[in-house]
Tab-separated table of C-alpha atoms in Angstrom:
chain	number	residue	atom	x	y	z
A	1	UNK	CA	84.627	3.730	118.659
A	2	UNK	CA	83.036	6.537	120.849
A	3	UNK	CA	79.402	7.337	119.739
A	4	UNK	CA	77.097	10.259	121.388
A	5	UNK	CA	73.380	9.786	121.715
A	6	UNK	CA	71.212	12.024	122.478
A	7	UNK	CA	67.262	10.736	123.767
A	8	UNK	CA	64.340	13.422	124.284
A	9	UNK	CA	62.382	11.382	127.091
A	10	UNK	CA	59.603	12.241	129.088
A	11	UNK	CA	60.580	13.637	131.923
A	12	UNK	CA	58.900	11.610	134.423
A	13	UNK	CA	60.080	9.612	137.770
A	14	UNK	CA	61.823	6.536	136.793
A	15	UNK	CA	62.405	7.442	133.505
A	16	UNK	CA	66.622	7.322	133.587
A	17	UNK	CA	66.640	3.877	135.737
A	18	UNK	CA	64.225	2.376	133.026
A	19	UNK	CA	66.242	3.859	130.209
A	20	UNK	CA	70.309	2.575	131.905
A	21	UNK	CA	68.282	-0.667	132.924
A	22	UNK	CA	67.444	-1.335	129.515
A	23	UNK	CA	71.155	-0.995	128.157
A	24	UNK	CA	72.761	-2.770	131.156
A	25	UNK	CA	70.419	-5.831	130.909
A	26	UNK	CA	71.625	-5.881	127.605
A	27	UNK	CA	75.641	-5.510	128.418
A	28	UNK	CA	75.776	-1.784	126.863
A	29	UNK	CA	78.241	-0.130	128.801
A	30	UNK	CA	77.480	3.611	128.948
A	31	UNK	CA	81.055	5.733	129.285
A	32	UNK	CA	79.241	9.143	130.441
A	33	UNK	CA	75.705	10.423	130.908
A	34	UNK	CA	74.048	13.987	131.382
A	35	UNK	CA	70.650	14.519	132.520
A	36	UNK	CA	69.046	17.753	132.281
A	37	UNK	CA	65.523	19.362	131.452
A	38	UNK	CA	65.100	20.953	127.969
A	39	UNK	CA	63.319	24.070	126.581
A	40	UNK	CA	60.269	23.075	128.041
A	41	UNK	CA	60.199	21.273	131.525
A	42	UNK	CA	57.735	18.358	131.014
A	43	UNK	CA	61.028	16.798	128.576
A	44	UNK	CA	64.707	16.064	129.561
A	45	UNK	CA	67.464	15.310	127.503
A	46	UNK	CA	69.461	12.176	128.410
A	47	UNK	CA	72.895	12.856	126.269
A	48	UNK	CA	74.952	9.598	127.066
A	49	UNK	CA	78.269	8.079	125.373
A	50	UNK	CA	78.677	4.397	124.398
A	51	UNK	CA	81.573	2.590	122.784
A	52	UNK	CA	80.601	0.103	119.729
A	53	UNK	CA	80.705	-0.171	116.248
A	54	UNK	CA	78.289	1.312	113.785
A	55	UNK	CA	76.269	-1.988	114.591
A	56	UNK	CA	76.210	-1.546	118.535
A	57	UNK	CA	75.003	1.752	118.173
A	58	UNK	CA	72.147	1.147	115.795
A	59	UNK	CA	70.807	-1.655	118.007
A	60	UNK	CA	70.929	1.034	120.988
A	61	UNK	CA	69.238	3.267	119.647
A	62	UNK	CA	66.406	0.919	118.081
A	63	UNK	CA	65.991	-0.663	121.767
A	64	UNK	CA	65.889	2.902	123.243
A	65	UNK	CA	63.185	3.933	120.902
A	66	UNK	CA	61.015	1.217	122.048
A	67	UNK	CA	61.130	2.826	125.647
A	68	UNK	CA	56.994	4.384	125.490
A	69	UNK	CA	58.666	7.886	127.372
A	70	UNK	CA	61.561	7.979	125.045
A	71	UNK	CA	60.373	10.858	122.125
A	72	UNK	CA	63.171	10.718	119.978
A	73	UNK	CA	66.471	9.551	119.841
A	74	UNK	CA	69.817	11.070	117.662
A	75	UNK	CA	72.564	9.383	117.182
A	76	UNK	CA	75.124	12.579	116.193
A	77	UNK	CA	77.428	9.935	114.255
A	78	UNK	CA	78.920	11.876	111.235
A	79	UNK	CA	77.755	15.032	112.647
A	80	UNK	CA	79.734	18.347	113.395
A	81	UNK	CA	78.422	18.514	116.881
A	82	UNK	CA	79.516	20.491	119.676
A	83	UNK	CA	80.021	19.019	122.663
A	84	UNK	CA	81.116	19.291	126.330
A	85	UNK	CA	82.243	18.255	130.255
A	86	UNK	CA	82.256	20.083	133.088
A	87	UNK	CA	84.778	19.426	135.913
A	88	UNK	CA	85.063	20.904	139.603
A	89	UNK	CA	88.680	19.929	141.084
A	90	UNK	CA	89.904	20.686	144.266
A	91	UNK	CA	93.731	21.340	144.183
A	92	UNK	CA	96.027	21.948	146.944
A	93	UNK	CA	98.025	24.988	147.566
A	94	UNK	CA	100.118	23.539	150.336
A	95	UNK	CA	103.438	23.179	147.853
A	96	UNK	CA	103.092	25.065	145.303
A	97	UNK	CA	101.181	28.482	146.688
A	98	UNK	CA	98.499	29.684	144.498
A	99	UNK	CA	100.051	31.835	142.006
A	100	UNK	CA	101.269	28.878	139.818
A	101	UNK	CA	97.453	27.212	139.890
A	102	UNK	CA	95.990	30.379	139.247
A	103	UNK	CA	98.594	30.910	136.297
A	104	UNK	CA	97.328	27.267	134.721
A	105	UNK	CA	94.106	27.940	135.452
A	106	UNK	CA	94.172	31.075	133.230
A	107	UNK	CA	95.912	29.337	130.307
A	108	UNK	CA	93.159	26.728	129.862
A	109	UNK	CA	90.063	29.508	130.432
A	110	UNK	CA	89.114	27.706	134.088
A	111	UNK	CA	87.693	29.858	136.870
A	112	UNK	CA	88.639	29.508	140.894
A	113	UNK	CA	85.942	29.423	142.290
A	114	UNK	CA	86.504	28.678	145.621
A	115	UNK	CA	89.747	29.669	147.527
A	116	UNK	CA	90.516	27.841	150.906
A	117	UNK	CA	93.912	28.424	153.375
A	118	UNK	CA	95.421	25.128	151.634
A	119	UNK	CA	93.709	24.334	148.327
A	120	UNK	CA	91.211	25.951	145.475
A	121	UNK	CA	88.328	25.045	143.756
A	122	UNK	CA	88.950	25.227	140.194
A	123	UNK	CA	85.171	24.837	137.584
A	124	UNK	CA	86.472	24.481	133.634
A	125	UNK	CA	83.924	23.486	130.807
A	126	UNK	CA	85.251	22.034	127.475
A	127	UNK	CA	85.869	19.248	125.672
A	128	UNK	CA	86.933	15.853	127.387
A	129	UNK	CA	90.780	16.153	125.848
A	130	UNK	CA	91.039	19.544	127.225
A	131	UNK	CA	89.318	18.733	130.966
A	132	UNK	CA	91.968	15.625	130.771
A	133	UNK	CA	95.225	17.662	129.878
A	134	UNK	CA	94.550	20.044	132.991
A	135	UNK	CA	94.060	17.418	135.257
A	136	UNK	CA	97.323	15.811	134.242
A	137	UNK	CA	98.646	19.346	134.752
A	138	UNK	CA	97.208	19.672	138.450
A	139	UNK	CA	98.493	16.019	139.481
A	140	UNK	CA	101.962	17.052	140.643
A	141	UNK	CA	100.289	19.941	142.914
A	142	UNK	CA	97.899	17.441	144.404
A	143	UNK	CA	94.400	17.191	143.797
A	144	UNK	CA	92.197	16.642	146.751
A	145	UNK	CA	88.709	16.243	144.811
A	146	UNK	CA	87.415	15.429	141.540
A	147	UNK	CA	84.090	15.341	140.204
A	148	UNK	CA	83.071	15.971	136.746
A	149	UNK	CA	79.632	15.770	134.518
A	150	UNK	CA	79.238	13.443	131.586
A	151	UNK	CA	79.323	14.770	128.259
A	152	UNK	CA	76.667	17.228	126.858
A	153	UNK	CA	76.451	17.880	122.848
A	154	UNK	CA	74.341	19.522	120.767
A	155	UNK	CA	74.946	19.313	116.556
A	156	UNK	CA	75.515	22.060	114.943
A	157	UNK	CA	73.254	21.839	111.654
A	158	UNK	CA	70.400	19.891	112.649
A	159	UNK	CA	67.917	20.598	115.625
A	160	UNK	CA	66.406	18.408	118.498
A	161	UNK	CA	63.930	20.207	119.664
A	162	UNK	CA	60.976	19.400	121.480
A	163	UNK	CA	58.836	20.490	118.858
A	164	UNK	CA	60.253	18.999	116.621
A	165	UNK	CA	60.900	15.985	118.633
A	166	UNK	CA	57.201	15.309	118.820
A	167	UNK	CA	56.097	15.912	115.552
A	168	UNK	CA	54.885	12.650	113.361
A	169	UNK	CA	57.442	10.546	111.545
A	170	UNK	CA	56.724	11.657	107.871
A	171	UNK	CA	54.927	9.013	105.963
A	172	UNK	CA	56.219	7.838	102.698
A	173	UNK	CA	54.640	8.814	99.663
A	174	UNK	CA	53.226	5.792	98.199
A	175	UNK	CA	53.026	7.300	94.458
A	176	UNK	CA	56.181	6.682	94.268
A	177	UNK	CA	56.575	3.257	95.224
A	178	UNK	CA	55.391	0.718	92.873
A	179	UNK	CA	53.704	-1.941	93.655
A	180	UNK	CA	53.858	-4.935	92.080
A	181	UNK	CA	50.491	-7.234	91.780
């Protein structure tokens, strides 16, 4: 099973390598990564994807929070969370011409962005099914290039912000744990 993770870090030099070191040293394979800085510059957000059951998952995210720049991690597991890729393909036009390219591109919302004498540049943001059904669709016209992001997500109910990120664990409330003597 797929799970997204999402780590508020520090954004410092050194940072990601410490962070993928820790999980490869410790035979996590991470499926997709995105890197980027959050509302306020002096924190990133590290959203990454890694396979494993319920189990896996809790013991990444209990080694990642031992990382001292790692703020907070979420793991969005039983979340409605929104997420996303983003893909730039280069397609030829050599066989085809560009009308039926431009026609698919339309259907799935993608934007040329770039048109050569023999190929295009197509960008299209979505989810990872959708970014994987048009490249199927642009395999028989040839694609030249391929490069895509990892996966970004955000949940749709509850917040990571930096603010919030930062604030103190709550403490329990120890009137209402007995004690026994």
């Amino acid at each position: 099973m797929k799970h997204v993770l999402s780590a508020m870090v520090m954004n410092q030099p050194g940072v990601l390598a410490h962070i993928s070191g820790m999980l490869a040293s410790r035979a996590f394979n991470i499926e997709s990564l995105a890197v980027g800085e959050t509302e306020r510059p002096d924190f990133s957000r590290i959203t990454f994807v890694v396979a494993g059951d319920n189990k896996v998952v809790d013991q990444v995210r209990k080694q990642l929070e031992k990382i001292v720049t790692v703020v907070k991690v979420m793991d969005y597991r039983d979340q409605d969370i929104l997420e996303r890729d983003l893909m730039l393909l280069k397609v030829s036009t050599v066989e085809s011409g560009l009308s039926k390219v431009k026609e698919l591109a339309e259907i799935f919302r993608a934007k040329i962005v770039d048109v050569g004498q023999s190929h295009v540049m197509i960008e299209l943001s979505g989810p990872e099914r959708k970014i994987d059904a048009f490249i199927d669709l642009m395999r028989p016209f040839g694609i030249l290039e391929l490069v895509r992001t990892g996966r970004i997500a955000l949940a749709r109910e509850v917040s990571l912000s930096v603010e919030d990120a930062l604030k103190p664990p709550t403490p329990y409330d120890t009137s209402e744990v007995e004690i026994e003597v």
